mmCIF file of C-alpha atoms in Angstrom:
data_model
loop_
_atom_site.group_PDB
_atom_site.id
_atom_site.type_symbol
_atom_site.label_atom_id
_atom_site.label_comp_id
_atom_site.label_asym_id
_atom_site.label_seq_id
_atom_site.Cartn_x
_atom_site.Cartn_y
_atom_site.Cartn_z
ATOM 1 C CA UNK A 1120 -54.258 53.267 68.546
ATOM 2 C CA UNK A 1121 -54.122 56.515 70.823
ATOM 3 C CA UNK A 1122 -55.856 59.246 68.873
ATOM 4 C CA UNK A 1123 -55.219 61.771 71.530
ATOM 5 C CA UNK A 1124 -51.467 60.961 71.000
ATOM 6 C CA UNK A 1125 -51.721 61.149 66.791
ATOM 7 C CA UNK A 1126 -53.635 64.462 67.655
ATOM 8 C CA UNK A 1127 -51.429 65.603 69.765
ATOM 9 C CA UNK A 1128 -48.678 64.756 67.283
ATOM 10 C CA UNK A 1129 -50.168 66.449 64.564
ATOM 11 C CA UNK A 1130 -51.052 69.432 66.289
ATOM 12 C CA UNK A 1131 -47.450 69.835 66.913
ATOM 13 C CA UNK A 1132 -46.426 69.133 63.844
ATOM 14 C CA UNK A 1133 -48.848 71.249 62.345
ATOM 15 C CA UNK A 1134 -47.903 74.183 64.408
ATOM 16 C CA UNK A 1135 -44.337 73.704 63.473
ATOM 17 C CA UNK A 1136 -44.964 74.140 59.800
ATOM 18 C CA UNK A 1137 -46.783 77.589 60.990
ATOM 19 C CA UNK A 1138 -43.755 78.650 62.629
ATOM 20 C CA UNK A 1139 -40.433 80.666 61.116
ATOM 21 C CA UNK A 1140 -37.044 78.978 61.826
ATOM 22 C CA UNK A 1141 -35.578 79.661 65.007
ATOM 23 C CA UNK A 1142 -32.532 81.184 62.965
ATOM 24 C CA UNK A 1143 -35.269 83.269 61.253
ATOM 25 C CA UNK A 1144 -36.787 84.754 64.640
ATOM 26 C CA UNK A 1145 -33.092 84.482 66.081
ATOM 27 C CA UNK A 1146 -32.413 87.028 62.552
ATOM 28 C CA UNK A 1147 -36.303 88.975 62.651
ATOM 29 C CA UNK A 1148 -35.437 89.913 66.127
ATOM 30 C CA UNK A 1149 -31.731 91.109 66.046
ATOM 31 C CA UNK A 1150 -32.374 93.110 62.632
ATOM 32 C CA UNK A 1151 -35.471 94.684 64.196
ATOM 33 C CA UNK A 1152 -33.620 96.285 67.250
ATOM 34 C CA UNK A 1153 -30.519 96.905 65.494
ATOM 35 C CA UNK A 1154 -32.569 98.567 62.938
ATOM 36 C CA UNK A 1155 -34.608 100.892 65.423
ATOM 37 C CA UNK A 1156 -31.224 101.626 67.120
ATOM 38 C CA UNK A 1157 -30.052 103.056 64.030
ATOM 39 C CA UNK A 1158 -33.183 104.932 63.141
ATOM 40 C CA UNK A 1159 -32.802 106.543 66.548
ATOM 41 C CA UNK A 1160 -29.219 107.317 66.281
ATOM 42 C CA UNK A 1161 -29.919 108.671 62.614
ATOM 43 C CA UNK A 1162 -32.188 110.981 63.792
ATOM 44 C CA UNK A 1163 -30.308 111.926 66.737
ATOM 45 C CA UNK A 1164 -27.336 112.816 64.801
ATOM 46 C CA UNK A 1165 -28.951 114.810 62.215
ATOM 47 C CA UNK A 1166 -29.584 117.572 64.959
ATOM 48 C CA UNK A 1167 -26.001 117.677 66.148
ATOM 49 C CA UNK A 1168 -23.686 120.129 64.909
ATOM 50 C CA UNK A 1169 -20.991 119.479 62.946
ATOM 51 C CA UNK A 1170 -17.314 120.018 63.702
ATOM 52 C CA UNK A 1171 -18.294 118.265 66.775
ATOM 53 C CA UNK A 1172 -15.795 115.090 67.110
ATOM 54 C CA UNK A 1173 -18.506 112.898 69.165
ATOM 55 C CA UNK A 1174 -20.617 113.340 66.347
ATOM 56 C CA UNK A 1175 -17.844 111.423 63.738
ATOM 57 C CA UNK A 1176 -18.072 108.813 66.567
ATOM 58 C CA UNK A 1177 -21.159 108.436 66.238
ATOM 59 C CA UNK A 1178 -21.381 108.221 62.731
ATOM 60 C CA UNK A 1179 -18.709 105.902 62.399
ATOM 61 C CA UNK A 1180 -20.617 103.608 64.454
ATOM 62 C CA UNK A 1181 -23.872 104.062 62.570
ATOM 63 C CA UNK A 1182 -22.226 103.451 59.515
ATOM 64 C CA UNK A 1183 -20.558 99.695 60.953
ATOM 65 C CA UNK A 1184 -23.589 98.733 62.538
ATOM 66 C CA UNK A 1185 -25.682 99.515 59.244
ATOM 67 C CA UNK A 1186 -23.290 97.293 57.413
ATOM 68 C CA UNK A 1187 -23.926 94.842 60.251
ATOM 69 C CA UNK A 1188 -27.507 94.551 60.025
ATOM 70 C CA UNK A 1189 -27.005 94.742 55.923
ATOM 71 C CA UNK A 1190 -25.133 91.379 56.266
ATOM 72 C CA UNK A 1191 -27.235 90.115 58.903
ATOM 73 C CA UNK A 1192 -30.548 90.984 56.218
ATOM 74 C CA UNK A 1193 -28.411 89.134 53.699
ATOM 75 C CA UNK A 1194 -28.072 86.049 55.561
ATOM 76 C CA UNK A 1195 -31.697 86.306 56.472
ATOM 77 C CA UNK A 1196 -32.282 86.321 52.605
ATOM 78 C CA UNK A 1197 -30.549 83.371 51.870
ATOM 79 C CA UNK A 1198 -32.117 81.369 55.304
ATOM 80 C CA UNK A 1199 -35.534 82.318 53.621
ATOM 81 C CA UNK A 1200 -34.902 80.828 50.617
ATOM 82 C CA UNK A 1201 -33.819 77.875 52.182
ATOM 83 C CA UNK A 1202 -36.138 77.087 54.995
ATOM 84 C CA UNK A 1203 -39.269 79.044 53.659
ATOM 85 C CA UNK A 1204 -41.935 80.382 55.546
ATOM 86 C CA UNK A 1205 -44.817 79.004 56.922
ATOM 87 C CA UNK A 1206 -48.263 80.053 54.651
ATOM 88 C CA UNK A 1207 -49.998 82.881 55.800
ATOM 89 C CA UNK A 1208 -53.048 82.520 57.840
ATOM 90 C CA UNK A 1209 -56.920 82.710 55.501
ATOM 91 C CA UNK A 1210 -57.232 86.385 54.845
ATOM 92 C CA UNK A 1211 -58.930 88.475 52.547
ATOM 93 C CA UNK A 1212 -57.062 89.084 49.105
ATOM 94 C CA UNK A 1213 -56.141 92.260 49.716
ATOM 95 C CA UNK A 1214 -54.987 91.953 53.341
ATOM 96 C CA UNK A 1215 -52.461 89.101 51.665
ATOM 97 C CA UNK A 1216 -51.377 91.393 49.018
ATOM 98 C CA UNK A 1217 -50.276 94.442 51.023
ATOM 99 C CA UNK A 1218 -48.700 91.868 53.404
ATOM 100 C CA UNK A 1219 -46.976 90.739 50.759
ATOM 101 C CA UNK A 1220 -46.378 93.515 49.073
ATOM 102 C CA UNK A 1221 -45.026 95.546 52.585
ATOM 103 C CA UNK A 1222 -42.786 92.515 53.400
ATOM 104 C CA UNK A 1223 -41.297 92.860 49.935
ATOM 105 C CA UNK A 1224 -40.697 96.870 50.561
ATOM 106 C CA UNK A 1225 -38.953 95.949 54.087
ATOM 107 C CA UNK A 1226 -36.248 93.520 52.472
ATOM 108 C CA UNK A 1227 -36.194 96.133 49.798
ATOM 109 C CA UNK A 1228 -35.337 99.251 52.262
ATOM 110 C CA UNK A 1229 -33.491 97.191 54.286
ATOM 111 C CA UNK A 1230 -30.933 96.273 50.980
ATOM 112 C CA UNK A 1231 -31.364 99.982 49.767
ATOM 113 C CA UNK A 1232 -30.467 101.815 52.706
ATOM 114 C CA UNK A 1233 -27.477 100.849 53.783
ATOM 115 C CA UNK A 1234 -26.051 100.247 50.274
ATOM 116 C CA UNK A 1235 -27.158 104.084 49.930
ATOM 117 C CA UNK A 1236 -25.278 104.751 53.344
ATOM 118 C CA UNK A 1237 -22.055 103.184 52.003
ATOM 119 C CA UNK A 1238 -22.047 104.324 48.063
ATOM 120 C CA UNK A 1239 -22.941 108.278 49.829
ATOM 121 C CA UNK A 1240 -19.861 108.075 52.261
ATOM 122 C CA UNK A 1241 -17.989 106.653 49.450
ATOM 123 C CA UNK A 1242 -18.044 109.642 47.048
ATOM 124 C CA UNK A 1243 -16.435 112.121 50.656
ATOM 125 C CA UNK A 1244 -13.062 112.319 51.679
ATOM 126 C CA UNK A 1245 -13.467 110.178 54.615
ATOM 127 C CA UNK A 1246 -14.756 106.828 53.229
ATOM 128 C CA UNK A 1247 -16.022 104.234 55.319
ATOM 129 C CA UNK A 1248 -14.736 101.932 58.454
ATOM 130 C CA UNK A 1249 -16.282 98.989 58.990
ATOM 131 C CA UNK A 1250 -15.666 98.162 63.034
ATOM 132 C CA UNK A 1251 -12.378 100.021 62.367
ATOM 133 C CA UNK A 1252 -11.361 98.455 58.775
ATOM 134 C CA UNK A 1253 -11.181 100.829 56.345
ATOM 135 C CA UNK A 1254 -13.554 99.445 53.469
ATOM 136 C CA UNK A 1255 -12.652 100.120 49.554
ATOM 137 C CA UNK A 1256 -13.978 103.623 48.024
ATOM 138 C CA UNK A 1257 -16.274 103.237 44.842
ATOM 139 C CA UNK A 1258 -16.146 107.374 44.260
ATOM 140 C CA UNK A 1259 -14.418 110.204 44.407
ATOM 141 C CA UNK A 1260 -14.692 113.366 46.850
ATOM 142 C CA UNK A 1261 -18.001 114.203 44.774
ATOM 143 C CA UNK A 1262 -20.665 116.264 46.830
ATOM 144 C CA UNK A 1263 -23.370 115.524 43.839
ATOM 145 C CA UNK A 1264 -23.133 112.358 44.009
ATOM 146 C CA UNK A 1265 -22.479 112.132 47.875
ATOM 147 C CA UNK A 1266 -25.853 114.367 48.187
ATOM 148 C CA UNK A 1267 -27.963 112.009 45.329
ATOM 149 C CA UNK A 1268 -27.019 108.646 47.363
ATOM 150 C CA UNK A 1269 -27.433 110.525 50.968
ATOM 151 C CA UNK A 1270 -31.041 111.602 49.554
ATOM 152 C CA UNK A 1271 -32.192 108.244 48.764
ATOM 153 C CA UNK A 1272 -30.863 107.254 52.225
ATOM 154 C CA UNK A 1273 -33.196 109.440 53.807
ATOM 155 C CA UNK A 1274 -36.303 109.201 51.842
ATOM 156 C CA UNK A 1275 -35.827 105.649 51.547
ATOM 157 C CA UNK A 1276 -35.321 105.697 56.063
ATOM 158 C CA UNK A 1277 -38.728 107.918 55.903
ATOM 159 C CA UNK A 1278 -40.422 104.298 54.166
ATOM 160 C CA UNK A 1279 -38.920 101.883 56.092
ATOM 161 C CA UNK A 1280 -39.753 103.648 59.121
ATOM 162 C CA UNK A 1281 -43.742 104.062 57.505
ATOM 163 C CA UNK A 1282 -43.161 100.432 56.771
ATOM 164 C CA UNK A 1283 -42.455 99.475 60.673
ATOM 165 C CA UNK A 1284 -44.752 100.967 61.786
ATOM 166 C CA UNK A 1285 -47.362 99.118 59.222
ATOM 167 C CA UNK A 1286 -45.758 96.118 60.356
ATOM 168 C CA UNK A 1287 -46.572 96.504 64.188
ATOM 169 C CA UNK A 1288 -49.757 97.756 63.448
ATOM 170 C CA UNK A 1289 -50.367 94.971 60.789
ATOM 171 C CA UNK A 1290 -49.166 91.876 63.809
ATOM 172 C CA UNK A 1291 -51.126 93.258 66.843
ATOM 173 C CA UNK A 1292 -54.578 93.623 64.593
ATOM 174 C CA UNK A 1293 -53.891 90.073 63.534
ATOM 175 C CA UNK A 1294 -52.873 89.066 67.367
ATOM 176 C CA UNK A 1295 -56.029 91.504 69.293
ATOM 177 C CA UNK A 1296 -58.529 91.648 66.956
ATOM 178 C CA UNK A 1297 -58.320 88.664 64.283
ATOM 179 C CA UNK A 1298 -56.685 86.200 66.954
ATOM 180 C CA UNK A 1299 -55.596 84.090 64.260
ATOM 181 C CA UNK A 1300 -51.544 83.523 66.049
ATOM 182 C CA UNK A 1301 -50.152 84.980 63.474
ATOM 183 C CA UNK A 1302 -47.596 86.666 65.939
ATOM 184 C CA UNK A 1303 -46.717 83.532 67.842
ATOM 185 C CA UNK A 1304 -45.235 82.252 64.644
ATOM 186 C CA UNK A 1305 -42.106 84.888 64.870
ATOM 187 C CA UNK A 1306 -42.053 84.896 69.005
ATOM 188 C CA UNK A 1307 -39.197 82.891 70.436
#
């Protein structure tokens, strides 16, 4: 028997159970820039004035691609369930809870925000197109309410952005410092 081939076999094997899907990267990677596109275009549009009619543009097409990336985090949901992921490398206990716990607040913001976006624009005159399509309004012309989902947008863009951030931070310690190829497991 060749152990250098059975090595070599499990190896492999073994590193595929430590990787995500490739429809889970193919999903981690397309939510991450389409979310950081819309964080920039948030927070470019926030300083524009209004009345001015590239701004509704603009708007327009933060609110379809934030649907987008809401249905692409939905699918992503689902594709978790059903393929998994692999375990998390040894860690301390507490390193594995607030990994945990901060992947948990992602897929949380990630829901919450755009479901905020859409409910806020809901409750204004203009409503919400999605690529063009006029979607169904769940309010009224309501500033109150408009302003209470819109708030929750924001604060709840403030985490997710916090949460990023955490989650860059938290992958390069675990690639530079801890070298444990915990990164390589979401790379394509």
């Amino acid at each position: 028997m060749n152990t250098t081939h059975t090595s070599d076999t499990a190896r492999a094997a073994n590193a595929a159970r430590e990787r995500f899907s490739t429809s889970m990267i193919v999903l981690h990677w397309l939510i991450a820039v389409a979310i950081i596109a819309m964080l920039a275009m948030g927070l470019y549009m926030v300083g524009l004035p209004r009345g001015l009619p590239f701004k509704a543009s603009l708007i327009n097409f933060h609110k379809s691609l934030g649907l987008t990336v809401f249905l692409l985090v939905m699918i992503r949901i689902v594709t978790r369930a059903v393929h998994g992921r692999p375990p998390l490398p040894p860690m301390r206990a507490w390193q594995r809870a607030a990994a945990i716990t901060s992947e948990c607040l992602l897929y949380v913001a990630m829901v919450l925000i755009p479901v905020t976006g859409y409910l806020g624009s809901s409750f204004n005159t203009y409503g919400t197109r999605f690529w063009g399509l006029p979607l169904p309004k769940w309010g009224w012309d309501d500033k109150v309410l408009r302003q209470f989902f819109f708030d929750i947008h924001d604060i709840s863009t403030w985490v997710l952005i916090v949460l990023i951030v955490l989650h860059i931070v938290g992958a390069l310690k675990h690639q530079l410092i801890d070298k444990d190829r915990l990164l390589a497991r979401m790379l394509p």
